[in-house]
XYZ file of N, CA and C in Angstrom:
504
model
N -11.615 -7.068 0.977
C -12.835 -6.370 0.646
C -14.015 -7.291 0.921
N -15.101 -6.712 1.396
C -16.319 -7.475 1.647
C -17.395 -7.043 0.653
N -18.272 -7.985 0.311
C -19.403 -7.689 -0.574
C -20.691 -7.754 0.236
N -21.814 -7.589 -0.449
C -23.115 -7.683 0.212
C -23.382 -9.093 0.738
N -22.557 -10.061 0.373
C -22.717 -11.420 0.881
C -22.130 -11.579 2.273
N -21.601 -10.493 2.814
C -21.042 -10.476 4.154
C -21.501 -9.159 4.777
N -20.595 -8.366 5.311
C -20.993 -7.086 5.886
C -20.535 -5.907 5.036
N -20.305 -6.151 3.749
C -19.934 -5.081 2.824
C -21.158 -4.411 2.230
N -20.937 -3.293 1.541
C -22.054 -2.559 0.940
C -22.044 -2.629 -0.580
N -21.029 -3.225 -1.165
C -20.891 -3.262 -2.625
C -21.373 -4.601 -3.180
N -22.054 -4.519 -4.320
C -22.389 -5.732 -5.052
C -21.148 -6.185 -5.811
N -21.230 -7.356 -6.387
C -20.104 -7.867 -7.167
C -19.775 -6.910 -8.305
N -20.804 -6.482 -9.056
C -20.582 -5.558 -10.172
C -19.914 -4.272 -9.705
N -20.419 -3.704 -8.610
C -19.854 -2.450 -8.100
C -18.395 -2.633 -7.676
N -18.110 -3.746 -7.023
C -16.750 -4.009 -6.563
C -15.777 -4.114 -7.733
N -16.155 -4.858 -8.749
C -15.274 -5.014 -9.912
C -15.123 -3.692 -10.654
N -16.233 -2.982 -10.874
C -16.157 -1.684 -11.561
C -15.311 -0.685 -10.779
N -15.496 -0.626 -9.466
C -14.694 0.283 -8.642
C -13.215 -0.091 -8.678
N -12.926 -1.379 -8.760
C -11.535 -1.827 -8.828
C -10.860 -1.308 -10.085
N -11.590 -1.335 -11.198
C -11.038 -0.782 -12.433
C -10.865 0.733 -12.319
N -11.874 1.426 -11.760
C -11.801 2.887 -11.628
C -10.636 3.315 -10.746
N -10.400 2.568 -9.677
C -9.325 2.906 -8.735
C -7.967 2.386 -9.198
N -7.941 1.703 -10.336
C -6.709 1.160 -10.913
C -6.055 0.116 -10.006
N -6.900 -0.668 -9.306
C -6.372 -1.776 -8.515
C -5.975 -2.889 -9.469
N -4.854 -3.518 -9.212
C -4.465 -4.642 -10.059
C -4.801 -5.976 -9.401
N -4.916 -5.978 -8.074
C -5.239 -7.207 -7.352
C -6.232 -6.874 -6.250
N -7.295 -7.666 -6.138
C -8.227 -7.520 -5.023
C -8.461 -8.891 -4.402
N -8.691 -8.899 -3.112
C -9.037 -10.127 -2.401
C -10.411 -9.918 -1.795
N -11.379 -10.671 -2.265
C -12.730 -10.598 -1.719
C -12.762 -11.530 -0.519
N -12.931 -10.951 0.668
C -12.767 -11.718 1.907
C -14.015 -11.661 2.772
N -15.135 -12.078 2.203
C -16.363 -12.109 2.986
C -16.202 -13.038 4.186
N -17.009 -12.797 5.218
C -16.922 -13.580 6.448
C -17.481 -14.984 6.252
N -16.661 -15.980 6.507
C -17.065 -17.385 6.572
C -17.762 -17.935 5.341
N -17.566 -17.322 4.173
C -18.206 -17.885 2.982
C -17.449 -17.532 1.719
N -17.792 -18.245 0.674
C -17.219 -18.021 -0.650
C -18.309 -17.648 -1.645
N -19.399 -17.040 -1.189
C -20.525 -16.754 -2.080
C -20.115 -15.933 -3.291
N -19.197 -14.993 -3.111
C -18.733 -14.174 -4.229
C -18.202 -15.067 -5.341
N -17.363 -16.015 -4.971
C -16.772 -16.897 -5.979
C -17.784 -17.896 -6.513
N -18.744 -18.306 -5.681
C -19.801 -19.191 -6.174
C -20.639 -18.484 -7.231
N -20.908 -17.188 -7.038
C -21.661 -16.414 -8.032
C -20.861 -16.320 -9.325
N -19.568 -16.056 -9.229
C -18.743 -15.992 -10.434
C -18.744 -17.323 -11.170
N -18.628 -18.425 -10.425
C -18.668 -19.743 -11.060
C -20.006 -19.969 -11.741
N -21.081 -19.541 -11.094
C -22.415 -19.687 -11.671
C -22.529 -18.900 -12.972
N -21.979 -17.693 -12.984
C -22.000 -16.879 -14.210
C -21.263 -17.594 -15.332
N -20.127 -18.182 -15.008
C -19.354 -18.894 -16.027
C -20.117 -20.113 -16.520
N -20.754 -20.842 -15.583
C -21.507 -22.038 -15.959
C -22.682 -21.715 -16.869
N -23.287 -20.549 -16.660
C -24.471 -20.174 -17.440
C -24.113 -19.433 -18.718
N -22.826 -19.393 -19.031
C -22.343 -18.726 -20.240
C -22.900 -17.308 -20.348
N -22.732 -16.559 -19.277
C -23.289 -15.208 -19.217
C -22.320 -14.147 -19.719
N -21.322 -14.547 -20.445
C -20.342 -13.575 -20.924
C -19.027 -13.712 -20.204
N -19.056 -14.318 -19.012
C -17.820 -14.605 -18.300
C -17.357 -15.972 -18.769
N -16.154 -16.069 -19.235
C -15.647 -17.345 -19.711
C -14.330 -17.640 -19.013
N -14.403 -18.328 -17.893
C -13.199 -18.646 -17.149
C -13.451 -19.863 -16.281
N -12.379 -20.489 -15.886
C -12.408 -21.591 -14.938
C -11.875 -21.017 -13.630
N -12.750 -20.881 -12.630
C -12.370 -20.195 -11.399
C -11.191 -20.875 -10.705
N -11.108 -22.192 -10.783
C -9.975 -22.883 -10.164
C -8.667 -22.483 -10.836
N -8.694 -22.365 -12.163
C -7.492 -21.929 -12.879
C -7.148 -20.485 -12.523
N -8.181 -19.644 -12.403
C -7.950 -18.246 -12.027
C -7.291 -18.191 -10.658
N -7.822 -18.951 -9.701
C -7.270 -18.928 -8.353
C -5.843 -19.471 -8.329
N -5.594 -20.564 -9.041
C -4.233 -21.112 -9.084
C -3.254 -20.116 -9.692
N -3.702 -19.406 -10.711
C -2.842 -18.405 -11.336
C -2.558 -17.257 -10.374
N -3.586 -16.832 -9.640
C -3.375 -15.718 -8.717
C -2.473 -16.123 -7.556
N -2.455 -17.405 -7.213
C -1.507 -17.855 -6.192
C -0.076 -17.605 -6.653
N 0.172 -17.803 -7.935
C 1.505 -17.544 -8.484
C 1.831 -16.052 -8.431
N 0.812 -15.218 -8.571
C 1.017 -13.767 -8.554
C 1.522 -13.311 -7.189
N 1.060 -13.976 -6.138
C 1.508 -13.624 -4.791
C 3.030 -13.630 -4.720
N 3.641 -14.597 -5.396
C 5.101 -14.711 -5.381
C 5.791 -13.707 -6.293
N 5.037 -12.996 -7.119
C 5.679 -12.106 -8.092
C 5.253 -10.648 -7.943
N 4.876 -10.233 -6.727
C 4.459 -8.846 -6.527
C 5.557 -7.857 -6.884
N 6.812 -8.273 -6.747
C 7.906 -7.345 -7.001
C 8.239 -7.217 -8.482
N 7.613 -8.014 -9.334
C 7.864 -7.909 -10.778
C 7.174 -6.687 -11.364
N 7.642 -6.237 -12.501
C 7.060 -5.085 -13.187
C 5.698 -5.461 -13.753
N 4.658 -4.776 -13.301
C 3.300 -5.085 -13.744
C 2.717 -4.000 -14.640
N 3.557 -3.134 -15.222
C 3.044 -2.036 -16.038
C 2.184 -2.507 -17.199
N 2.536 -3.630 -17.793
C 1.760 -4.088 -18.941
C 0.523 -4.877 -18.531
N 0.232 -4.925 -17.242
C -0.939 -5.647 -16.755
C -1.946 -4.699 -16.097
N -1.854 -3.404 -16.365
C -2.674 -2.412 -15.675
C -4.173 -2.616 -15.850
N -4.598 -3.152 -16.976
C -6.023 -3.263 -17.247
C -6.618 -4.583 -16.781
N -5.894 -5.318 -15.972
C -6.379 -6.603 -15.477
C -6.551 -6.497 -13.967
N -7.682 -6.975 -13.466
C -7.887 -7.068 -12.027
C -7.853 -8.547 -11.668
N -6.906 -8.934 -10.848
C -6.803 -10.313 -10.405
C -7.631 -10.482 -9.136
N -8.432 -11.521 -9.087
C -9.264 -11.806 -7.923
C -8.627 -12.925 -7.118
N -8.316 -12.646 -5.880
C -7.771 -13.666 -4.998
C -8.892 -14.200 -4.117
N -9.010 -15.511 -4.036
C -10.015 -16.133 -3.179
C -9.590 -15.909 -1.732
N -10.478 -15.347 -0.946
C -10.145 -15.018 0.436
C -11.388 -15.089 1.303
N -11.179 -15.258 2.590
C -12.294 -15.250 3.530
C -11.769 -14.970 4.926
N -12.559 -14.230 5.696
C -12.288 -14.096 7.120
C -13.002 -15.268 7.778
N -12.233 -16.158 8.378
C -12.767 -17.412 8.902
C -12.800 -17.350 10.426
N -13.996 -17.553 10.999
C -14.161 -17.520 12.448
C -13.701 -18.848 13.049
N -12.828 -18.757 14.047
C -12.308 -19.943 14.728
C -13.145 -20.247 15.969
N -12.954 -21.433 16.499
C -13.657 -21.891 17.691
C -13.456 -20.931 18.868
N -12.287 -20.302 18.919
C -11.965 -19.392 20.020
C -12.653 -18.038 19.905
N -13.420 -17.816 18.840
C -14.110 -16.541 18.662
C -13.261 -15.474 18.001
N -12.160 -15.870 17.381
C -11.314 -14.927 16.658
C -11.318 -15.293 15.178
N -11.064 -14.286 14.340
C -11.043 -14.507 12.903
C -9.619 -14.507 12.377
N -9.432 -15.269 11.313
C -8.170 -15.265 10.581
C -8.528 -15.066 9.118
N -7.734 -14.266 8.429
C -7.973 -13.995 7.014
C -7.047 -14.870 6.186
N -7.642 -15.744 5.383
C -6.880 -16.568 4.453
C -7.026 -15.999 3.056
N -5.926 -15.848 2.341
C -5.954 -15.285 0.986
C -5.250 -16.240 0.031
N -5.968 -16.640 -1.020
C -5.363 -17.468 -2.054
C -5.362 -18.950 -1.751
N -6.342 -19.436 -1.037
C -6.451 -20.866 -0.759
C -7.244 -21.551 -1.873
N -7.146 -22.870 -1.937
C -7.940 -23.636 -2.899
C -9.293 -24.004 -2.295
N -9.294 -24.437 -1.034
C -10.526 -24.828 -0.338
C -10.576 -24.130 1.007
N -11.691 -23.443 1.277
C -11.822 -22.721 2.539
C -11.930 -23.707 3.696
N -11.080 -23.545 4.710
C -11.218 -24.392 5.896
C -12.571 -24.153 6.567
N -13.085 -25.176 7.224
C -14.349 -25.029 7.938
C -14.202 -24.001 9.049
N -15.254 -23.233 9.258
C -15.295 -22.270 10.359
C -15.521 -23.018 11.673
N -15.268 -22.333 12.759
C -15.554 -22.796 14.118
C -14.785 -24.052 14.517
N -13.614 -24.243 13.950
C -12.684 -25.256 14.439
C -11.546 -24.498 15.124
N -10.664 -25.189 15.845
C -9.580 -24.476 16.530
C -8.754 -23.615 15.567
N -8.368 -22.439 16.036
C -7.597 -21.487 15.235
C -6.351 -22.144 14.648
N -5.664 -22.926 15.445
C -4.441 -23.577 14.972
C -4.729 -24.494 13.778
N -5.850 -25.206 13.803
C -6.221 -26.078 12.678
C -6.467 -25.270 11.411
N -7.190 -24.152 11.555
C -7.482 -23.302 10.396
C -6.182 -22.776 9.795
N -5.306 -22.270 10.656
C -4.025 -21.734 10.190
C -3.213 -22.820 9.486
N -3.180 -24.017 10.060
C -2.427 -25.114 9.438
C -3.004 -25.492 8.079
N -4.343 -25.548 7.969
C -4.979 -25.867 6.684
C -4.637 -24.820 5.631
N -4.669 -23.552 6.023
C -4.344 -22.481 5.080
C -2.889 -22.569 4.637
N -1.983 -22.790 5.589
C -0.556 -22.888 5.255
C -0.291 -24.058 4.308
N -0.959 -25.201 4.558
C -0.777 -26.376 3.694
C -1.169 -26.081 2.248
N -2.100 -25.131 2.063
C -2.561 -24.775 0.725
C -1.751 -23.630 0.122
N -0.768 -23.135 0.851
C 0.056 -22.046 0.341
C -0.608 -20.686 0.414
N -1.626 -20.557 1.244
C -2.354 -19.293 1.364
C -1.572 -18.287 2.205
N -1.864 -17.010 1.977
C -1.380 -15.960 2.870
C -2.298 -15.951 4.084
N -1.736 -15.702 5.259
C -2.515 -15.702 6.491
C -2.345 -14.348 7.165
N -3.486 -13.707 7.422
C -3.472 -12.356 7.980
C -4.343 -12.299 9.239
N -4.049 -11.315 10.076
C -4.876 -11.024 11.245
C -5.742 -9.812 10.908
N -7.051 -10.029 10.642
C -7.920 -8.890 10.348
C -8.335 -8.174 11.636
N -8.519 -6.869 11.545
C -8.939 -6.015 12.674
C -8.448 -6.569 14.016
N -7.120 -6.637 14.203
C -6.548 -7.349 15.349
C -6.900 -6.773 16.714
N -7.155 -5.480 16.797
C -7.409 -4.863 18.098
C -8.887 -4.808 18.457
N -9.763 -5.152 17.533
C -11.206 -5.059 17.788
C -11.701 -6.441 18.212
N -11.494 -6.752 19.470
C -11.776 -8.092 19.976
C -13.246 -8.464 19.859
N -14.130 -7.512 20.034
C -15.560 -7.799 19.969
C -15.990 -8.244 18.570
N -15.205 -7.929 17.562
C -15.514 -8.336 16.189
C -14.608 -9.471 15.713
N -14.014 -10.190 16.640
C -13.204 -11.343 16.266
C -11.737 -11.070 16.053
N -11.273 -9.902 16.496
C -9.851 -9.598 16.357
C -9.001 -10.595 17.134
N -7.831 -10.920 16.608
C -6.965 -11.924 17.236
C -6.425 -11.491 18.591
N -6.233 -10.213 18.771
C -5.675 -9.731 20.023
C -4.184 -9.995 20.130
N -3.585 -9.347 21.097
C -2.128 -9.382 21.255
C -1.595 -10.790 21.519
N -2.289 -11.550 22.351
C -1.807 -12.892 22.723
C -1.694 -13.814 21.503
N -2.739 -13.864 20.684
C -2.703 -14.727 19.496
C -1.727 -14.215 18.442
N -1.628 -12.905 18.319
C -0.685 -12.357 17.338
C 0.747 -12.733 17.722
N 1.063 -12.644 19.015
C 2.398 -13.056 19.464
C 2.599 -14.558 19.253
N 1.572 -15.342 19.557
C 1.666 -16.800 19.426
C 1.933 -17.223 17.982
N 1.269 -16.539 17.023
C 1.371 -16.927 15.616
C 2.216 -15.955 14.790
N 3.027 -15.149 15.450
C 3.810 -14.115 14.753
C 4.679 -14.684 13.638
N 5.247 -15.846 13.853
C 6.124 -16.436 12.828
C 5.348 -17.007 11.646
N 4.058 -17.209 11.818
C 3.225 -17.806 10.767
C 2.463 -16.744 9.980
N 2.047 -15.671 10.662
C 1.248 -14.630 10.005
C 2.045 -13.937 8.905
N 1.372 -13.720 7.778
C 1.995 -12.994 6.667
C 1.720 -11.500 6.753
N 0.746 -11.107 7.570
C 0.430 -9.692 7.691
C -0.642 -9.438 8.724
N -0.783 -8.167 9.078
C -1.775 -7.719 10.045
C -2.483 -6.513 9.453
N -3.810 -6.527 9.493
C -4.572 -5.394 8.978
C -4.292 -4.161 9.837
N -3.972 -3.060 9.164
C -3.705 -1.825 9.902
C -4.654 -0.703 9.512
N -5.455 -0.899 8.487
C -6.357 0.152 8.028
C -7.719 -0.451 7.731
N -8.444 -0.782 8.789
C -9.755 -1.394 8.616
C -10.840 -0.361 8.417
N -12.060 -0.838 8.359
C -13.187 0.053 8.090
C -13.806 0.616 9.357
N -13.270 0.280 10.518
C -13.822 0.774 11.772
C -13.034 2.002 12.203
N -13.708 3.146 12.370
C -12.997 4.362 12.783
C -12.311 4.174 14.133
N -11.125 4.725 14.265
C -10.359 4.609 15.507
C -11.169 5.122 16.693
N -11.989 6.146 16.487
C -12.778 6.707 17.582
C -13.779 5.707 18.151
N -14.108 4.662 17.396
C -15.063 3.650 17.862
C -14.386 2.502 18.600
N -13.074 2.376 18.483
C -12.394 1.210 19.030
C -12.571 1.074 20.536
N -12.454 2.151 21.275
C -12.609 2.068 22.723
C -14.026 1.663 23.090
N -15.001 2.159 22.346
C -16.401 1.831 22.606
C -16.670 0.349 22.357
N -16.038 -0.216 21.338
C -16.315 -1.599 20.951
C -15.628 -2.626 21.836
N -14.583 -2.232 22.555
C -13.837 -3.235 23.333
C -14.319 -3.337 24.753
């Protein structure tokens, strides 16, 4: 999910409220090349604004959740877990989505370096909007190259299929 700190249309409040309304138990805020969403949350906690949490502890805990998706979560319905995520632009002009990392790798370095940094941190690695090359999609060549490393590929993005031919 993207917020207004990237190319999304939702504010932090709207995103969290909508997550509760839609009964999402886990969300990954994956703004492009930044962690502003999480910096705002940390700022709220620092200013004692009613949020009382240590974001590093929250992120470490959510990393453990990744390994337990198959467990029964019925008694956790009223909790929304936030996973630290970002779509990171590589030197090659393609993006990779890292989910659940401790420190965001620097943008605009070689794709292989970004992927290795994410893997070292135990993050999930995804190919966002893989077929939309003009928007940083990995494309078929990179997906084949990193197939054994990728944890997933986005299949339901926000770009209508009717626009894909126009954008490529």
